[in-house]
Coordinates of C-alpha atoms in Angstrom, one line a residue:
M1 CA -7.7 -8.1 -26.2
N2 CA -5.7 -9.5 -29.1
I3 CA -2.3 -8.2 -28.4
K4 CA -1.1 -9.4 -31.8
Q5 CA -2.4 -6.0 -33.0
L6 CA 0.1 -4.3 -30.7
Q7 CA 3.8 -3.6 -30.7
A8 CA 5.7 -3.9 -27.4
L9 CA 7.9 -0.8 -26.7
H10 CA 9.0 -2.4 -23.4
P11 CA 7.4 -5.1 -21.2
Y12 CA 4.9 -2.6 -19.7
L13 CA 4.3 -0.2 -22.6
W14 CA 2.6 -1.1 -25.9
T15 CA 1.6 0.8 -29.0
L16 CA -1.0 0.3 -31.7
P17 CA 0.8 0.8 -35.1
K18 CA -1.0 3.0 -37.6
S19 CA -2.5 1.7 -40.8
P20 CA -1.2 3.2 -44.0
G21 CA -2.7 6.7 -44.4
E22 CA -4.3 6.6 -40.9
K23 CA -4.5 10.1 -39.4
R24 CA -4.4 10.0 -35.6
A25 CA -2.0 10.5 -32.7
E26 CA 0.0 7.7 -31.2
V27 CA -1.9 5.1 -29.0
L28 CA 0.0 3.9 -25.9
L29 CA -1.2 1.2 -23.5
Y30 CA 0.5 0.8 -20.2
G31 CA 0.3 -2.7 -18.7
S32 CA 1.8 -6.2 -18.7
Q33 CA 0.9 -8.7 -21.4
P34 CA -1.5 -10.6 -19.1
L35 CA -3.3 -7.4 -18.1
L36 CA -3.7 -6.3 -21.7
E37 CA -4.9 -9.8 -22.7
S38 CA -7.6 -9.6 -20.0
M39 CA -9.0 -6.4 -21.4
D40 CA -11.9 -6.2 -23.8
D41 CA -11.1 -5.4 -27.5
K42 CA -13.4 -2.4 -27.0
V43 CA -10.7 -0.7 -25.0
L44 CA -8.4 -0.7 -28.0
E45 CA -11.1 0.6 -30.3
Q46 CA -12.1 3.4 -27.9
I47 CA -8.6 4.7 -27.2
G48 CA -7.9 4.6 -31.0
N49 CA -10.9 6.8 -31.5
V50 CA -9.7 9.2 -28.8
A51 CA -6.4 9.5 -30.7
A52 CA -8.2 10.8 -33.7
L53 CA -9.8 13.8 -31.8
P54 CA -8.8 17.3 -32.8
G55 CA -6.0 19.1 -31.0
I56 CA -4.7 16.1 -29.1
V57 CA -1.2 16.5 -27.8
G58 CA 1.2 13.5 -27.4
A59 CA -0.5 10.1 -27.2
A60 CA -3.9 8.8 -26.3
M61 CA -3.2 6.5 -23.4
T62 CA -4.7 3.7 -21.2
M63 CA -3.6 2.9 -17.7
P64 CA -3.0 -0.7 -16.4
D65 CA -6.5 -0.9 -14.9
A66 CA -8.3 0.1 -18.2
H67 CA -11.6 -1.3 -19.2
W68 CA -14.5 -0.5 -21.6
G69 CA -16.4 2.7 -20.8
Y70 CA -18.6 5.3 -22.5
G71 CA -16.7 7.2 -25.2
F72 CA -13.2 7.1 -23.5
P73 CA -12.2 3.8 -22.0
I74 CA -12.1 3.9 -18.2
G75 CA -8.4 4.3 -17.4
G76 CA -8.1 6.6 -20.5
V77 CA -5.9 9.7 -20.5
A78 CA -5.6 12.3 -23.2
A79 CA -4.4 16.0 -23.3
F80 CA -5.6 18.7 -25.6
D81 CA -4.3 22.2 -26.5
A82 CA -7.0 24.8 -26.7
E83 CA -4.8 27.0 -28.9
Q84 CA -4.5 24.2 -31.5
G85 CA -8.3 23.5 -31.7
G86 CA -8.2 21.0 -28.8
I87 CA -11.6 19.7 -27.6
I88 CA -13.4 19.0 -24.3
S89 CA -15.3 15.8 -24.2
A90 CA -18.0 14.8 -21.7
G91 CA -17.3 11.2 -22.6
G92 CA -13.7 11.8 -21.6
V93 CA -14.7 12.9 -18.1
G94 CA -17.5 10.5 -17.5
F95 CA -20.9 10.6 -15.8
D96 CA -19.6 10.4 -12.2
I97 CA -17.7 13.7 -12.4
S98 CA -14.9 13.9 -9.8
C99 CA -15.5 10.4 -8.4
G100 CA -12.5 10.0 -6.2
I101 CA -11.1 8.8 -2.9
R102 CA -10.5 10.7 0.4
C103 CA -8.0 8.8 2.5
L104 CA -7.8 9.5 6.3
R105 CA -5.1 8.4 8.6
T106 CA -5.8 7.7 12.3
N107 CA -3.9 7.5 15.6
L108 CA -5.5 4.1 16.1
N109 CA -3.8 0.7 15.8
L110 CA -5.7 -2.4 14.8
A111 CA -4.7 -4.2 17.9
E112 CA -6.4 -1.7 20.2
A113 CA -9.3 -1.0 17.9
A114 CA -10.3 -4.6 16.8
P115 CA -12.7 -5.4 19.6
Q116 CA -15.0 -2.5 18.7
L117 CA -14.8 -2.9 14.9
P118 CA -18.2 -4.6 14.6
Q119 CA -19.8 -1.8 16.6
L120 CA -17.9 0.8 14.5
A121 CA -19.2 -0.8 11.3
D122 CA -22.8 -0.7 12.6
R123 CA -22.5 2.9 13.6
L124 CA -20.9 4.0 10.3
F125 CA -23.7 2.1 8.4
A126 CA -26.3 4.0 10.5
N127 CA -24.6 7.4 10.1
I128 CA -23.3 7.4 6.5
P129 CA -26.2 7.4 4.0
A130 CA -25.4 4.9 1.2
G131 CA -27.4 3.5 -1.7
V132 CA -29.3 4.4 -4.9
G133 CA -31.1 7.7 -4.4
E134 CA -30.2 7.7 -0.7
E135 CA -30.5 11.1 0.9
G136 CA -28.8 12.6 4.0
N137 CA -29.8 15.1 6.7
I138 CA -28.5 18.1 4.7
K139 CA -31.2 19.6 2.6
L140 CA -30.2 22.6 0.5
N141 CA -32.3 25.0 -1.6
L142 CA -31.0 26.0 -5.0
Q143 CA -29.3 29.1 -3.8
Q144 CA -27.4 27.2 -1.1
L145 CA -26.4 24.5 -3.6
D146 CA -25.0 27.2 -6.0
R147 CA -22.7 28.2 -3.2
V148 CA -21.6 24.6 -2.8
L149 CA -20.8 24.4 -6.5
L150 CA -18.7 27.5 -6.2
G151 CA -17.0 26.7 -2.9
G152 CA -16.4 23.0 -2.9
A153 CA -14.7 21.6 0.3
K154 CA -14.1 25.2 1.4
W155 CA -17.8 25.7 1.6
A156 CA -18.1 22.5 3.7
V157 CA -15.4 23.6 6.1
K158 CA -16.9 27.1 6.4
H159 CA -20.2 25.4 7.5
G160 CA -18.6 23.3 10.1
Y161 CA -17.8 20.1 8.2
G162 CA -14.1 19.5 9.0
N163 CA -11.3 21.9 9.4
E164 CA -9.0 24.2 7.5
A165 CA -6.1 21.7 7.8
D166 CA -8.1 19.3 5.5
L167 CA -8.0 21.8 2.6
E168 CA -4.2 21.6 2.3
Y169 CA -4.4 17.9 1.4
I170 CA -7.1 18.1 -1.3
E171 CA -6.5 18.6 -5.0
E172 CA -6.8 22.3 -5.8
N173 CA -7.0 22.9 -2.0
G174 CA -10.6 21.8 -2.1
C175 CA -12.0 24.2 -4.7
V176 CA -11.6 24.3 -8.5
P177 CA -11.8 27.8 -10.0
G178 CA -13.9 28.5 -13.0
A179 CA -17.1 26.8 -11.8
I180 CA -20.3 28.3 -13.2
P181 CA -23.4 27.1 -11.4
E182 CA -25.6 28.8 -13.9
N183 CA -24.4 26.2 -16.5
V184 CA -25.9 23.4 -14.4
S185 CA -29.5 22.5 -15.2
E186 CA -32.2 22.9 -12.5
L187 CA -32.9 19.1 -12.9
A188 CA -29.3 18.4 -12.0
K189 CA -29.4 20.6 -9.0
N190 CA -32.7 19.2 -7.8
R191 CA -31.2 15.7 -7.9
Q192 CA -28.5 16.9 -5.6
R193 CA -30.4 18.9 -3.0
G194 CA -30.7 16.0 -0.6
E195 CA -27.6 14.1 -1.6
M196 CA -24.8 16.1 0.0
G197 CA -22.9 13.9 2.5
T198 CA -24.0 10.6 0.9
L199 CA -22.0 7.7 -0.6
G200 CA -24.2 6.5 -3.4
S201 CA -24.1 3.0 -4.9
G202 CA -22.2 0.9 -7.4
N203 CA -18.5 0.7 -6.6
H204 CA -18.6 3.5 -4.0
Y205 CA -17.7 2.7 -0.4
L206 CA -16.4 3.8 2.9
E207 CA -13.7 1.3 4.1
V208 CA -11.8 0.9 7.3
Q209 CA -8.4 -0.5 6.5
V210 CA -5.2 -1.5 8.3
V211 CA -1.7 -0.6 7.0
E212 CA -0.4 -4.1 6.5
H213 CA 2.9 -3.5 4.7
I214 CA 5.2 -0.6 4.1
Y215 CA 7.3 -0.5 0.9
D216 CA 9.1 2.8 1.4
Q217 CA 9.7 3.8 5.0
P218 CA 10.8 7.5 4.4
A219 CA 7.8 8.2 2.1
A220 CA 5.5 6.4 4.5
E221 CA 6.8 8.6 7.4
A222 CA 6.1 11.7 5.3
F223 CA 2.6 10.4 4.7
G224 CA 2.2 9.7 8.4
L225 CA 1.8 5.9 7.9
H226 CA 3.0 2.9 9.9
E227 CA 2.2 -0.8 9.9
G228 CA -0.8 -1.8 12.1
Q229 CA -2.4 1.7 11.7
L230 CA -6.0 2.2 10.9
V231 CA -6.9 4.3 7.8
I232 CA -10.1 5.1 6.1
S233 CA -10.9 5.4 2.4
I234 CA -14.0 7.2 1.3
H235 CA -14.8 6.5 -2.4
C236 CA -17.6 8.6 -4.0
G237 CA -18.3 11.5 -6.4
S238 CA -20.8 14.2 -7.4
R239 CA -23.8 11.9 -7.1
G240 CA -27.0 12.7 -9.1
L241 CA -25.7 16.2 -10.1
G242 CA -22.7 15.0 -11.9
H243 CA -24.6 12.2 -13.7
Q244 CA -27.2 14.7 -14.9
I245 CA -24.5 17.1 -16.1
G246 CA -23.0 14.3 -18.1
T247 CA -26.4 13.4 -19.6
D248 CA -27.3 17.0 -20.4
Y249 CA -24.0 17.9 -22.1
L250 CA -23.5 14.7 -24.1
M251 CA -26.6 15.8 -26.1
M252 CA -25.5 19.5 -26.2
L253 CA -21.9 18.7 -27.3
A254 CA -23.2 16.3 -29.9
K255 CA -25.2 19.1 -31.4
A256 CA -22.2 21.4 -31.2
A257 CA -20.1 18.9 -33.1
G258 CA -22.7 18.7 -35.8
R259 CA -23.0 22.5 -36.0
L260 CA -19.2 22.9 -36.3
G261 CA -18.9 20.2 -38.9
M262 CA -16.7 18.0 -36.7
H263 CA -16.3 14.4 -37.8
L264 CA -16.3 12.2 -34.7
P265 CA -15.1 8.6 -34.9
D266 CA -17.7 7.6 -32.2
R267 CA -20.9 9.5 -31.3
E268 CA -20.1 8.7 -27.6
L269 CA -17.1 11.1 -28.0
A270 CA -19.4 14.1 -28.3
C271 CA -17.2 17.1 -27.8
A272 CA -16.6 20.7 -28.8
P273 CA -13.6 22.9 -29.1
I274 CA -12.4 24.1 -25.7
K275 CA -12.6 27.7 -27.0
S276 CA -16.2 27.3 -28.3
A277 CA -19.2 28.6 -26.4
E278 CA -20.4 25.1 -25.8
G279 CA -16.9 23.9 -24.7
Q280 CA -16.7 26.8 -22.2
Q281 CA -20.2 26.1 -21.0
Y282 CA -19.5 22.4 -20.3
L283 CA -16.2 23.3 -18.5
G284 CA -18.1 25.7 -16.2
A285 CA -20.6 23.0 -15.4
M286 CA -18.0 20.2 -15.0
R287 CA -16.0 22.3 -12.6
A288 CA -19.1 22.9 -10.5
A289 CA -19.6 19.2 -10.3
I290 CA -15.9 18.7 -9.2
N291 CA -16.6 21.2 -6.4
C292 CA -19.8 19.3 -5.5
A293 CA -17.8 16.1 -5.2
L294 CA -15.1 17.7 -3.1
A295 CA -17.7 19.1 -0.7
N296 CA -19.4 15.7 -0.6
R297 CA -16.3 13.9 0.5
Q298 CA -15.5 16.7 3.0
I299 CA -18.9 16.3 4.6
L300 CA -18.5 12.5 4.7
T301 CA -15.1 13.0 6.4
H302 CA -16.9 15.0 9.1
L303 CA -19.5 12.3 9.6
T304 CA -16.8 9.7 9.8
R305 CA -15.0 11.6 12.5
E306 CA -18.2 12.0 14.5
T307 CA -18.8 8.3 14.3
F308 CA -15.3 7.3 15.2
S309 CA -15.5 9.6 18.3
E310 CA -18.6 7.6 19.4
I311 CA -16.6 4.4 19.6
Y312 CA -13.1 5.7 20.2
P313 CA -13.3 9.0 22.1
H314 CA -9.5 9.6 21.7
A315 CA -9.5 9.0 17.9
V316 CA -7.9 11.6 15.6
L317 CA -8.6 11.4 11.9
E318 CA -6.5 13.5 9.6
T319 CA -6.8 13.9 5.8
L320 CA -3.9 12.1 4.1
F321 CA -5.0 13.2 0.6
D322 CA -8.1 13.5 -1.6
V323 CA -7.7 12.6 -5.3
S324 CA -10.3 12.8 -8.1
H325 CA -10.6 10.3 -10.9
N326 CA -13.0 11.6 -13.6
T327 CA -12.0 15.1 -14.5
C328 CA -10.5 17.4 -17.1
K329 CA -8.1 19.9 -15.6
E330 CA -6.0 22.7 -17.1
E331 CA -2.4 22.0 -16.3
T332 CA 1.1 22.9 -17.5
H333 CA 3.2 20.0 -18.8
E334 CA 6.5 20.0 -20.7
V335 CA 6.0 18.8 -24.3
D336 CA 9.0 18.6 -26.6
G337 CA 11.2 20.5 -24.2
R338 CA 8.8 23.4 -23.6
P339 CA 5.9 24.1 -21.2
R340 CA 2.4 24.0 -22.6
V341 CA -1.0 24.6 -21.1
L342 CA -3.1 21.6 -21.7
H343 CA -6.6 20.3 -20.8
V344 CA -5.9 16.8 -19.4
H345 CA -8.8 14.4 -19.5
R346 CA -8.5 11.6 -16.9
K347 CA -11.3 9.1 -16.9
G348 CA -10.8 6.5 -14.3
A349 CA -7.2 7.8 -13.8
T350 CA -5.5 9.7 -11.0
R351 CA -3.2 12.7 -11.1
A352 CA 0.2 11.7 -9.7
F353 CA 2.6 14.6 -9.2
A354 CA 6.3 13.8 -8.6
P355 CA 8.4 15.0 -5.6
G356 CA 9.1 18.7 -5.8
H357 CA 6.0 19.7 -7.7
P358 CA 5.0 23.2 -6.7
R359 CA 1.3 22.3 -6.3
L360 CA 2.1 19.7 -3.6
P361 CA 1.7 20.4 0.2
Q362 CA 5.0 21.2 1.9
R363 CA 4.8 18.0 3.9
Y364 CA 4.8 15.9 0.7
Q365 CA 7.4 17.8 -1.3
S366 CA 10.1 15.2 -0.8
A367 CA 7.9 12.2 -1.1
G368 CA 5.6 13.2 -3.9
Q369 CA 1.8 13.2 -4.3
P370 CA -0.1 10.4 -2.5
V371 CA -1.9 8.2 -5.0
I372 CA -4.6 5.8 -3.9
I373 CA -5.4 2.7 -5.9
G374 CA -8.6 1.4 -4.5
G375 CA -9.3 -2.4 -4.6
S376 CA -12.7 -3.9 -5.0
M377 CA -14.8 -4.9 -2.0
G378 CA -12.8 -7.4 0.1
T379 CA -9.4 -6.9 -1.5
G380 CA -6.6 -4.7 -0.6
S381 CA -5.8 -1.1 -1.6
Y382 CA -2.5 0.7 -2.2
I383 CA -1.0 4.1 -1.4
L384 CA 1.6 5.0 -4.0
T385 CA 3.4 8.2 -4.8
G386 CA 4.0 10.1 -8.1
M387 CA 7.3 9.4 -9.9
P388 CA 9.6 11.8 -11.7
N389 CA 9.4 11.8 -15.5
N390 CA 6.0 10.2 -15.5
P391 CA 5.3 9.9 -19.3
A392 CA 1.5 10.0 -19.0
F393 CA 0.9 13.7 -18.1
A394 CA 1.5 12.8 -14.4
S395 CA -1.3 10.2 -14.5
C396 CA -1.7 6.7 -13.2
S397 CA -4.1 3.9 -12.4
H398 CA -7.0 4.6 -10.0
G399 CA -8.2 1.2 -9.0
A400 CA -8.2 -2.5 -9.8
G401 CA -10.5 -2.0 -12.8
R402 CA -13.4 -4.3 -13.7
A403 CA -12.6 -7.7 -15.3
M404 CA -16.3 -8.5 -15.9
S405 CA -19.6 -6.7 -16.2
R406 CA -22.0 -6.3 -13.4
N407 CA -24.4 -8.7 -15.1
Q408 CA -21.7 -11.3 -15.4
A409 CA -20.9 -10.9 -11.7
L410 CA -24.6 -11.4 -10.8
K411 CA -24.5 -14.8 -12.6
Q412 CA -21.5 -15.9 -10.6
W413 CA -22.0 -14.6 -7.0
Q414 CA -24.8 -14.2 -4.5
G415 CA -24.5 -11.2 -2.2
K416 CA -25.4 -13.0 1.1
T417 CA -23.0 -15.8 0.5
L418 CA -20.3 -13.5 -0.5
I419 CA -20.7 -11.4 2.6
Q420 CA -20.4 -14.5 4.8
E421 CA -17.3 -15.6 3.0
L422 CA -15.7 -12.2 3.5
L423 CA -16.7 -12.3 7.2
Q424 CA -14.8 -15.6 7.6
Q425 CA -11.7 -13.6 6.2
G426 CA -12.2 -11.0 8.9
I427 CA -13.8 -8.4 6.7
L428 CA -17.1 -6.8 7.9
I429 CA -19.5 -5.8 5.1
R430 CA -22.6 -3.5 5.8
T431 CA -24.8 -2.9 2.7
R432 CA -28.4 -2.2 1.8
S433 CA -28.2 -4.1 -1.4
M434 CA -27.3 -7.8 -1.7
R435 CA -27.5 -7.4 -5.5
G436 CA -25.0 -4.5 -5.3
A437 CA -22.6 -6.6 -3.1
A438 CA -22.7 -9.4 -5.8
E439 CA -22.0 -6.9 -8.5
E440 CA -18.9 -5.7 -6.6
A441 CA -17.5 -9.2 -5.8
P442 CA -13.7 -9.2 -5.6
G443 CA -13.5 -11.7 -8.5
A444 CA -15.3 -9.2 -10.8
Y445 CA -12.2 -7.0 -10.7
K446 CA -8.6 -7.3 -11.9
D447 CA -6.0 -8.3 -9.3
V448 CA -5.2 -5.1 -7.5
D449 CA -1.8 -6.4 -6.5
I450 CA -0.8 -6.9 -10.1
V451 CA -2.3 -3.5 -11.2
A452 CA -0.3 -1.7 -8.5
E453 CA 2.9 -3.6 -9.3
V454 CA 2.6 -2.9 -13.0
T455 CA 1.8 0.7 -12.3
E456 CA 5.1 1.0 -10.6
Q457 CA 7.0 -1.0 -13.3
A458 CA 5.6 1.2 -16.0
G459 CA 7.1 4.3 -14.3
L460 CA 3.7 5.9 -13.4
A461 CA 3.7 5.7 -9.6
R462 CA 5.6 3.9 -6.8
R463 CA 4.1 1.7 -4.1
I464 CA 4.4 3.1 -0.5
A465 CA 1.9 1.0 1.5
F466 CA -0.6 -1.8 1.2
L467 CA -3.9 -1.5 3.0
R468 CA -6.0 -4.5 4.1
P469 CA -9.8 -4.0 4.5
K470 CA -11.4 -4.6 7.9
A471 CA -14.9 -3.1 7.5
C472 CA -16.7 -1.8 4.4
I473 CA -19.9 0.3 4.1
K474 CA -21.7 0.1 0.8
G475 CA -24.9 1.2 -0.8

């Protein structure tokens, strides 16, 4: 990105000045100069287009891990007021609706668990379905799937996948209200009937990690973390159902925009007013997909626990937190000194509530919401916490963020060679796709250490713990 187009407000916050007569909201980019310079110019173009959408409140923003996406940039955040003609955009949520990370803490230390890690990796690979189109053992008919879309993780717990204690540590306690399964196409549902409890492909993974460093001891204690401890991160979303909803509604919302005479700066930003029939229809379908993803991660949590118990009979795995990345959620935020109900689009961004927020579990009231910034395959990850006075509608980075395309990565790395190199570093990789491993090479992503540091310096979220990968299961 050519940062000569930008104006620095401080070392970790930049703005795009308006041209004479340009009608749009403010554009804010969080990040250091090197991070911004590493981004594609398309990021700036896309967030500028978002700033011109109707009913936007405050600024259109990008997080430090931002990169080019469909419609919104990945790492894009924008809030809209339904009472002021605000819109809902499928391109502002993304195709992988409610892609997110479930983090589990264990009672195991690396020192005691290390000898069995290769066996654990093999068993996780056997028990956790992963890959393009990969299906699991759970087969649902359409009526059963509708109940999943209404119940989310609560449905999964009710059917024996996990326990009630998990629900307290999931956004929305495991179930988003307002889901309307009837707004989801039969094609989308049919794509999902065999995919509950599966990881999928791309950048999705299940990773066994060790807490290598603690930055904030009191917060780490509140989160139940200590150095040397094993934790697990499960990164996945709503699978084929969410992708099909995105495809279906991009076309429908584009038609709605035309019908309503809305001028869109980019056809990929197909949207409709939140209060329109089409906007409400998409919201009902999107919320159903969020519940699908929450149920999916809950089932995967159960499968992970079963697998750990095979290798470590005394293992206890507790949900630390579950956060979604690709959503639009109705939230109350203070704007110009007064509370306003807004629809906050976060695409490749994580909600990060500060200490004392009423929607946090009691255990985390003093520490704030756990935030998980996932690294790429073979690099570290971070657990952070929400900070007071977060200026981005309580949002922050969600991962390292791609630095190059998958095609570029394939030209630079070979999967088999990469897996051997990671093994020499003590990281076990189990995958069904050598091509997929090459696409997710660590070098294809930004430096997660820098992203996490800049996220903190920008006032978005504060580092609590660094996690080093030991075993990774991929599609």
